[in-house]
């Protein structure tokens, strides 16, 4: 799946950033953030420490995180077409990327509460993204101590829970669910560690009989759990601008963002029978890796198979029924 940050947002954002800081300063800041990330990981010790770091991080990461959020929202819309959220709660909002994705995808969104403890990321959102963010309120403080007066239709927790101490994860997820009146969507990096966080949330949801909207086609044991060489994750592609290429230190015109996710819903929904968990391959004989109630399996789809024509259009992450 290809998802692009709307050109009107990207062009204005990048021009404003380049007006504020020279490319050399942004490149240096991006390198420092990247080095710190590799050294400390995206845990509770990882911090953005200045405005120029926040803006370089925004230019380098916003397109990919926007794309991942949008792909998850498309899965929500497919399985729950009546869902029309008016209020959003964005936990660990950063500069507000997930909220912008929600506004772009769901025309129904009216208000949003963004919780972000990092001053520089919050300020970047306020100063540079106020137009696409629309009617929002910002809240500071520790993520696990967030407060909200009312439950929200859509609660988003994007690339956040891996920052939380494991012993606090269960209570935080319960608090997030209590703040949700419709759908809770959680994304993590598409790494074994990120998938492990999603697995822990899934286990909690099953224990508490919470409806899993996506991506799981069943509520049985995850067939990829405990396998060192495989984990449940997905991929979305987005293009790179000239600035994006420089900050990422590469010439490729695109970026593939790998992520893991889970969506919980107050509304009982019917899951699709299959979820594609790898790139389909082959031409005459298509091989489609799927997760189903039967576990992880590879469907062999010949040209005579009813699924063959459809399989050419299906991508990693899609769900379908036979």
Short mmCIF file of C-alpha atoms in Angstrom, two decimals:
data_model
loop_
_atom_site.label_atom_id
_atom_site.label_comp_id
_atom_site.label_asym_id
_atom_site.label_seq_id
_atom_site.Cartn_x
_atom_site.Cartn_y
_atom_site.Cartn_z
CA UNK A 1 0.00 0.00 0.00
CA UNK A 2 1.24 3.48 -0.89
CA UNK A 3 0.22 6.43 1.29
CA UNK A 4 1.36 10.02 0.85
CA UNK A 5 1.36 12.94 3.24
CA UNK A 6 -0.90 15.49 1.49
CA UNK A 7 1.31 17.76 -0.68
CA UNK A 8 -0.31 20.88 0.77
CA UNK A 9 0.84 19.86 4.24
CA UNK A 10 4.27 18.60 3.22
CA UNK A 11 5.20 21.54 0.98
CA UNK A 12 4.20 24.18 3.51
CA UNK A 13 5.83 22.30 6.38
CA UNK A 14 9.16 21.80 4.62
CA UNK A 15 9.32 25.37 3.34
CA UNK A 16 8.68 26.71 6.85
CA UNK A 17 11.33 24.43 8.34
CA UNK A 18 13.92 25.47 5.76
CA UNK A 19 13.11 29.13 6.37
CA UNK A 20 13.85 28.65 10.06
CA UNK A 21 17.02 26.53 9.86
CA UNK A 22 19.67 25.93 7.19
CA UNK A 23 19.89 22.46 5.72
CA UNK A 24 23.26 21.89 7.39
CA UNK A 25 21.76 22.44 10.86
CA UNK A 26 18.82 20.16 10.13
CA UNK A 27 21.11 17.44 8.78
CA UNK A 28 23.35 17.64 11.85
CA UNK A 29 20.35 17.49 14.17
CA UNK A 30 18.90 14.52 12.28
CA UNK A 31 22.21 12.70 12.65
CA UNK A 32 22.33 13.38 16.37
CA UNK A 33 18.76 12.17 16.86
CA UNK A 34 19.46 9.04 14.81
CA UNK A 35 22.63 8.27 16.80
CA UNK A 36 20.82 8.77 20.09
CA UNK A 37 17.99 6.53 18.91
CA UNK A 38 20.40 3.72 18.02
CA UNK A 39 22.19 4.16 21.34
CA UNK A 40 19.17 4.48 23.63
CA UNK A 41 16.34 3.01 21.60
CA UNK A 42 12.87 4.48 21.44
CA UNK A 43 12.37 3.96 25.15
CA UNK A 44 11.73 6.32 28.02
CA UNK A 45 15.33 7.60 27.88
CA UNK A 46 15.00 8.80 24.27
CA UNK A 47 14.32 12.52 24.11
CA UNK A 48 14.17 15.34 21.56
CA UNK A 49 16.22 18.10 23.16
CA UNK A 50 15.80 21.20 20.96
CA UNK A 51 13.61 22.86 18.35
CA UNK A 52 15.95 22.03 15.48
CA UNK A 53 15.95 18.37 16.54
CA UNK A 54 12.16 18.39 16.69
CA UNK A 55 11.87 19.88 13.21
CA UNK A 56 14.43 17.52 11.68
CA UNK A 57 12.62 14.61 13.33
CA UNK A 58 9.31 15.94 12.02
CA UNK A 59 10.58 16.23 8.44
CA UNK A 60 12.23 12.81 8.54
CA UNK A 61 9.53 10.80 10.34
CA UNK A 62 6.15 12.45 9.75
CA UNK A 63 5.54 11.02 6.24
CA UNK A 64 6.12 7.43 7.39
CA UNK A 65 4.15 7.63 10.64
CA UNK A 66 1.32 9.40 8.80
CA UNK A 67 1.30 6.55 6.28
CA UNK A 68 1.24 3.83 8.94
CA UNK A 69 -1.61 5.52 10.82
CA UNK A 70 -3.57 5.96 7.61
CA UNK A 71 -3.16 2.29 6.69
CA UNK A 72 -4.55 1.24 10.07
CA UNK A 73 -7.46 3.65 9.69
CA UNK A 74 -8.24 2.13 6.30
CA UNK A 75 -8.44 -1.28 8.00
CA UNK A 76 -10.83 0.18 10.59
CA UNK A 77 -13.05 1.68 7.89
CA UNK A 78 -13.19 -1.58 5.96
CA UNK A 79 -14.26 -3.66 8.95
CA UNK A 80 -16.36 -1.00 10.69
CA UNK A 81 -17.79 1.22 7.91
CA UNK A 82 -20.27 2.92 10.25
CA UNK A 83 -17.46 4.28 12.45
CA UNK A 84 -17.49 8.08 12.25
CA UNK A 85 -15.48 9.49 15.17
CA UNK A 86 -16.08 13.07 16.25
CA UNK A 87 -13.53 13.17 19.09
CA UNK A 88 -9.93 11.94 19.17
CA UNK A 89 -7.56 11.30 22.07
CA UNK A 90 -3.95 11.12 20.86
CA UNK A 91 -1.59 9.74 23.52
CA UNK A 92 2.10 10.47 23.00
CA UNK A 93 1.04 12.68 20.13
CA UNK A 94 4.46 14.05 19.23
CA UNK A 95 3.75 16.98 16.87
CA UNK A 96 0.26 15.62 16.12
CA UNK A 97 0.86 13.33 13.15
CA UNK A 98 -1.77 10.73 14.13
CA UNK A 99 -4.42 13.39 14.72
CA UNK A 100 -3.72 14.88 11.30
CA UNK A 101 -4.09 11.42 9.77
CA UNK A 102 -7.42 11.00 11.57
CA UNK A 103 -8.67 14.37 10.31
CA UNK A 104 -7.60 13.52 6.77
CA UNK A 105 -9.22 10.08 6.85
CA UNK A 106 -12.38 10.71 8.89
CA UNK A 107 -14.32 13.82 7.85
CA UNK A 108 -16.39 13.46 11.01
CA UNK A 109 -13.57 14.46 13.42
CA UNK A 110 -14.40 17.70 15.23
CA UNK A 111 -12.13 17.88 18.27
CA UNK A 112 -8.96 16.26 19.55
CA UNK A 113 -7.02 16.11 22.80
CA UNK A 114 -3.29 15.60 22.32
CA UNK A 115 -1.12 14.37 25.18
CA UNK A 116 2.62 14.96 24.66
CA UNK A 117 5.23 15.30 27.42
CA UNK A 118 8.07 16.53 25.18
CA UNK A 119 8.05 20.33 25.02
CA UNK A 120 9.89 20.60 21.69
CA UNK A 121 7.67 18.12 19.83
CA UNK A 122 4.55 19.78 21.17
CA UNK A 123 5.85 23.23 20.19
CA UNK A 124 6.62 21.98 16.68
CA UNK A 125 3.01 20.86 16.37
CA UNK A 126 1.65 24.14 17.70
CA UNK A 127 3.94 26.33 15.58
CA UNK A 128 4.01 24.42 12.29
CA UNK A 129 0.95 22.16 12.11
CA UNK A 130 -1.87 24.21 13.61
CA UNK A 131 -3.81 24.40 10.33
CA UNK A 132 -4.07 20.65 9.59
CA UNK A 133 -4.50 19.88 13.31
CA UNK A 134 -7.58 22.09 13.57
CA UNK A 135 -9.51 22.31 16.84
CA UNK A 136 -7.24 20.63 19.39
CA UNK A 137 -6.18 20.96 23.01
CA UNK A 138 -2.71 20.01 24.23
CA UNK A 139 -1.88 18.34 27.54
CA UNK A 140 1.58 17.82 29.00
CA UNK A 141 2.72 15.37 31.69
CA UNK A 142 3.68 11.71 31.84
CA UNK A 143 1.87 9.52 29.35
CA UNK A 144 0.68 7.01 31.94
CA UNK A 145 -0.80 9.83 34.03
CA UNK A 146 -2.98 11.39 31.32
CA UNK A 147 -6.40 12.70 32.29
CA UNK A 148 -9.47 13.28 30.18
CA UNK A 149 -12.91 14.50 31.21
CA UNK A 150 -14.85 12.50 28.65
CA UNK A 151 -14.42 9.27 26.74
CA UNK A 152 -13.34 9.71 23.12
CA UNK A 153 -14.60 7.99 19.99
CA UNK A 154 -11.09 7.28 18.70
CA UNK A 155 -8.09 6.80 20.98
CA UNK A 156 -4.72 6.62 19.20
CA UNK A 157 -1.49 5.39 20.77
CA UNK A 158 1.15 5.53 18.05
CA UNK A 159 4.74 4.41 18.64
CA UNK A 160 4.39 5.00 22.36
CA UNK A 161 3.89 1.87 24.46
CA UNK A 162 7.45 0.66 23.95
CA UNK A 163 8.44 3.71 26.01
CA UNK A 164 6.46 2.39 28.98
CA UNK A 165 7.95 0.12 31.62
CA UNK A 166 6.55 -3.40 31.02
CA UNK A 167 5.13 -3.62 34.55
CA UNK A 168 3.00 -0.52 33.85
CA UNK A 169 1.72 -1.63 30.45
CA UNK A 170 -1.36 -3.53 31.63
CA UNK A 171 -2.72 -0.74 33.82
CA UNK A 172 -2.08 1.85 31.10
CA UNK A 173 -3.93 -0.17 28.47
CA UNK A 174 -6.87 -0.56 30.86
CA UNK A 175 -6.85 3.20 31.40
CA UNK A 176 -6.75 3.82 27.65
CA UNK A 177 -9.67 1.44 27.13
CA UNK A 178 -11.66 3.23 29.83
CA UNK A 179 -11.07 6.51 27.97
CA UNK A 180 -12.38 4.99 24.72
CA UNK A 181 -16.03 5.01 23.69
CA UNK A 182 -15.44 3.58 20.22
CA UNK A 183 -12.10 2.40 18.87
CA UNK A 184 -8.62 2.12 20.40
CA UNK A 185 -5.81 1.83 17.85
CA UNK A 186 -2.25 1.05 18.92
CA UNK A 187 0.81 1.08 16.65
CA UNK A 188 4.39 0.08 17.40
CA UNK A 189 7.56 -0.28 15.32
CA UNK A 190 7.52 -3.39 13.15
CA UNK A 191 10.33 -5.03 15.11
CA UNK A 192 10.27 -8.12 17.33
CA UNK A 193 10.12 -5.78 20.33
CA UNK A 194 7.26 -3.73 18.89
CA UNK A 195 5.35 -6.86 17.92
CA UNK A 196 5.91 -8.14 21.45
CA UNK A 197 4.19 -5.08 22.88
CA UNK A 198 1.25 -5.61 20.54
CA UNK A 199 1.14 -9.28 21.55
CA UNK A 200 0.93 -8.27 25.22
CA UNK A 201 -1.97 -5.92 24.44
CA UNK A 202 -3.69 -8.66 22.44
CA UNK A 203 -3.35 -11.11 25.33
CA UNK A 204 -4.86 -8.56 27.70
CA UNK A 205 -7.75 -7.86 25.33
CA UNK A 206 -8.56 -11.56 24.99
CA UNK A 207 -8.39 -12.05 28.76
CA UNK A 208 -10.86 -9.20 29.27
CA UNK A 209 -13.10 -10.26 26.38
CA UNK A 210 -12.47 -7.06 24.43
CA UNK A 211 -13.35 -7.18 20.73
CA UNK A 212 -10.28 -7.18 18.45
CA UNK A 213 -11.22 -5.36 15.26
CA UNK A 214 -7.92 -5.78 13.40
CA UNK A 215 -5.61 -7.19 12.25
CA UNK A 216 -6.36 -10.57 13.83
CA UNK A 217 -8.87 -12.83 12.03
CA UNK A 218 -9.39 -14.83 15.23
CA UNK A 219 -8.95 -14.62 19.01
CA UNK A 220 -7.00 -17.84 19.36
CA UNK A 221 -3.30 -18.16 20.08
CA UNK A 222 -1.16 -16.02 17.78
CA UNK A 223 0.58 -18.45 15.39
CA UNK A 224 3.66 -16.21 15.20
CA UNK A 225 4.10 -15.83 18.96
CA UNK A 226 7.37 -17.26 20.19
CA UNK A 227 8.92 -17.63 16.71
CA UNK A 228 12.28 -15.86 16.70
CA UNK A 229 12.51 -15.45 12.94
CA UNK A 230 8.94 -14.20 12.34
CA UNK A 231 6.68 -11.70 14.00
CA UNK A 232 3.39 -10.02 13.13
CA UNK A 233 4.08 -6.78 11.30
CA UNK A 234 3.07 -4.93 8.17
CA UNK A 235 4.49 -2.45 5.68
CA UNK A 236 3.41 0.75 3.98
CA UNK A 237 5.30 2.74 1.35
CA UNK A 238 5.61 6.51 1.15
CA UNK A 239 7.64 8.77 -1.12
CA UNK A 240 10.64 10.82 -0.04
CA UNK A 241 11.04 14.49 -0.86
CA UNK A 242 14.46 16.05 -1.53
CA UNK A 243 14.68 17.20 2.11
CA UNK A 244 13.54 13.79 3.32
CA UNK A 245 16.30 12.06 1.33
CA UNK A 246 18.98 14.36 2.73
CA UNK A 247 17.85 13.91 6.33
CA UNK A 248 17.58 10.13 5.94
CA UNK A 249 20.96 9.96 4.22
CA UNK A 250 19.78 7.97 1.19
CA UNK A 251 18.92 8.32 -2.49
CA UNK A 252 15.86 6.06 -2.62
CA UNK A 253 12.74 7.89 -3.71
CA UNK A 254 10.56 5.96 -1.29
CA UNK A 255 10.53 4.56 2.23
CA UNK A 256 8.92 1.36 3.49
CA UNK A 257 7.65 1.80 7.03
CA UNK A 258 7.35 -1.45 8.98
CA UNK A 259 4.91 -1.46 11.89
CA UNK A 260 2.81 -3.69 14.13
CA UNK A 261 -0.66 -2.76 15.31
CA UNK A 262 -3.86 -3.78 17.02
CA UNK A 263 -7.31 -2.18 16.99
CA UNK A 264 -9.83 -2.77 19.77
CA UNK A 265 -13.49 -1.88 19.39
CA UNK A 266 -16.46 -1.36 21.69
CA UNK A 267 -18.69 -2.48 18.83
CA UNK A 268 -18.76 -6.21 18.13
CA UNK A 269 -17.55 -6.81 14.58
CA UNK A 270 -17.07 -9.81 12.33
CA UNK A 271 -13.41 -10.38 11.40
CA UNK A 272 -12.31 -11.25 7.91
CA UNK A 273 -11.23 -14.86 7.55
CA UNK A 274 -7.73 -14.11 6.26
CA UNK A 275 -5.09 -11.44 6.93
CA UNK A 276 -2.07 -11.31 4.61
CA UNK A 277 1.13 -11.38 6.67
CA UNK A 278 3.75 -11.19 3.91
CA UNK A 279 4.23 -10.01 0.33
CA UNK A 280 2.23 -12.22 -2.08
CA UNK A 281 4.50 -13.73 -4.72
CA UNK A 282 4.35 -15.59 -8.01
CA UNK A 283 2.41 -15.01 -11.23
CA UNK A 284 0.71 -18.15 -12.55
CA UNK A 285 0.87 -19.79 -9.14
CA UNK A 286 0.35 -17.17 -6.46
CA UNK A 287 1.62 -17.81 -2.94
CA UNK A 288 -0.18 -15.77 -0.28
CA UNK A 289 1.02 -15.93 3.32
CA UNK A 290 -1.96 -15.51 5.63
CA UNK A 291 -3.08 -15.69 9.21
CA UNK A 292 -6.43 -17.42 9.64
CA UNK A 293 -8.33 -19.36 12.31
CA UNK A 294 -6.23 -22.32 11.11
CA UNK A 295 -3.02 -20.50 12.04
CA UNK A 296 -0.28 -19.17 9.76
CA UNK A 297 -0.41 -20.79 6.35
CA UNK A 298 0.55 -20.21 2.73
CA UNK A 299 -2.29 -20.36 0.22
CA UNK A 300 -1.32 -21.82 -3.16
CA UNK A 301 -3.51 -20.00 -5.67
CA UNK A 302 -3.50 -21.39 -9.22
CA UNK A 303 -4.90 -19.54 -12.23
CA UNK A 304 -8.07 -21.62 -12.02
CA UNK A 305 -8.62 -20.70 -8.38
CA UNK A 306 -11.42 -18.15 -7.73
CA UNK A 307 -8.98 -16.14 -5.61
CA UNK A 308 -6.32 -15.79 -8.34
CA UNK A 309 -7.64 -12.59 -9.91
CA UNK A 310 -8.22 -11.00 -6.52
CA UNK A 311 -4.81 -12.12 -5.26
CA UNK A 312 -3.09 -9.92 -7.85
CA UNK A 313 -4.66 -6.88 -6.21
CA UNK A 314 -4.12 -7.94 -2.61
CA UNK A 315 -1.14 -6.60 -0.67
CA UNK A 316 0.65 -7.33 2.58
CA UNK A 317 -1.69 -6.29 5.38
CA UNK A 318 -4.95 -6.70 3.47
CA UNK A 319 -7.77 -8.79 4.87
CA UNK A 320 -10.16 -10.83 2.77
CA UNK A 321 -12.79 -13.58 2.78
CA UNK A 322 -13.26 -16.50 0.41
#
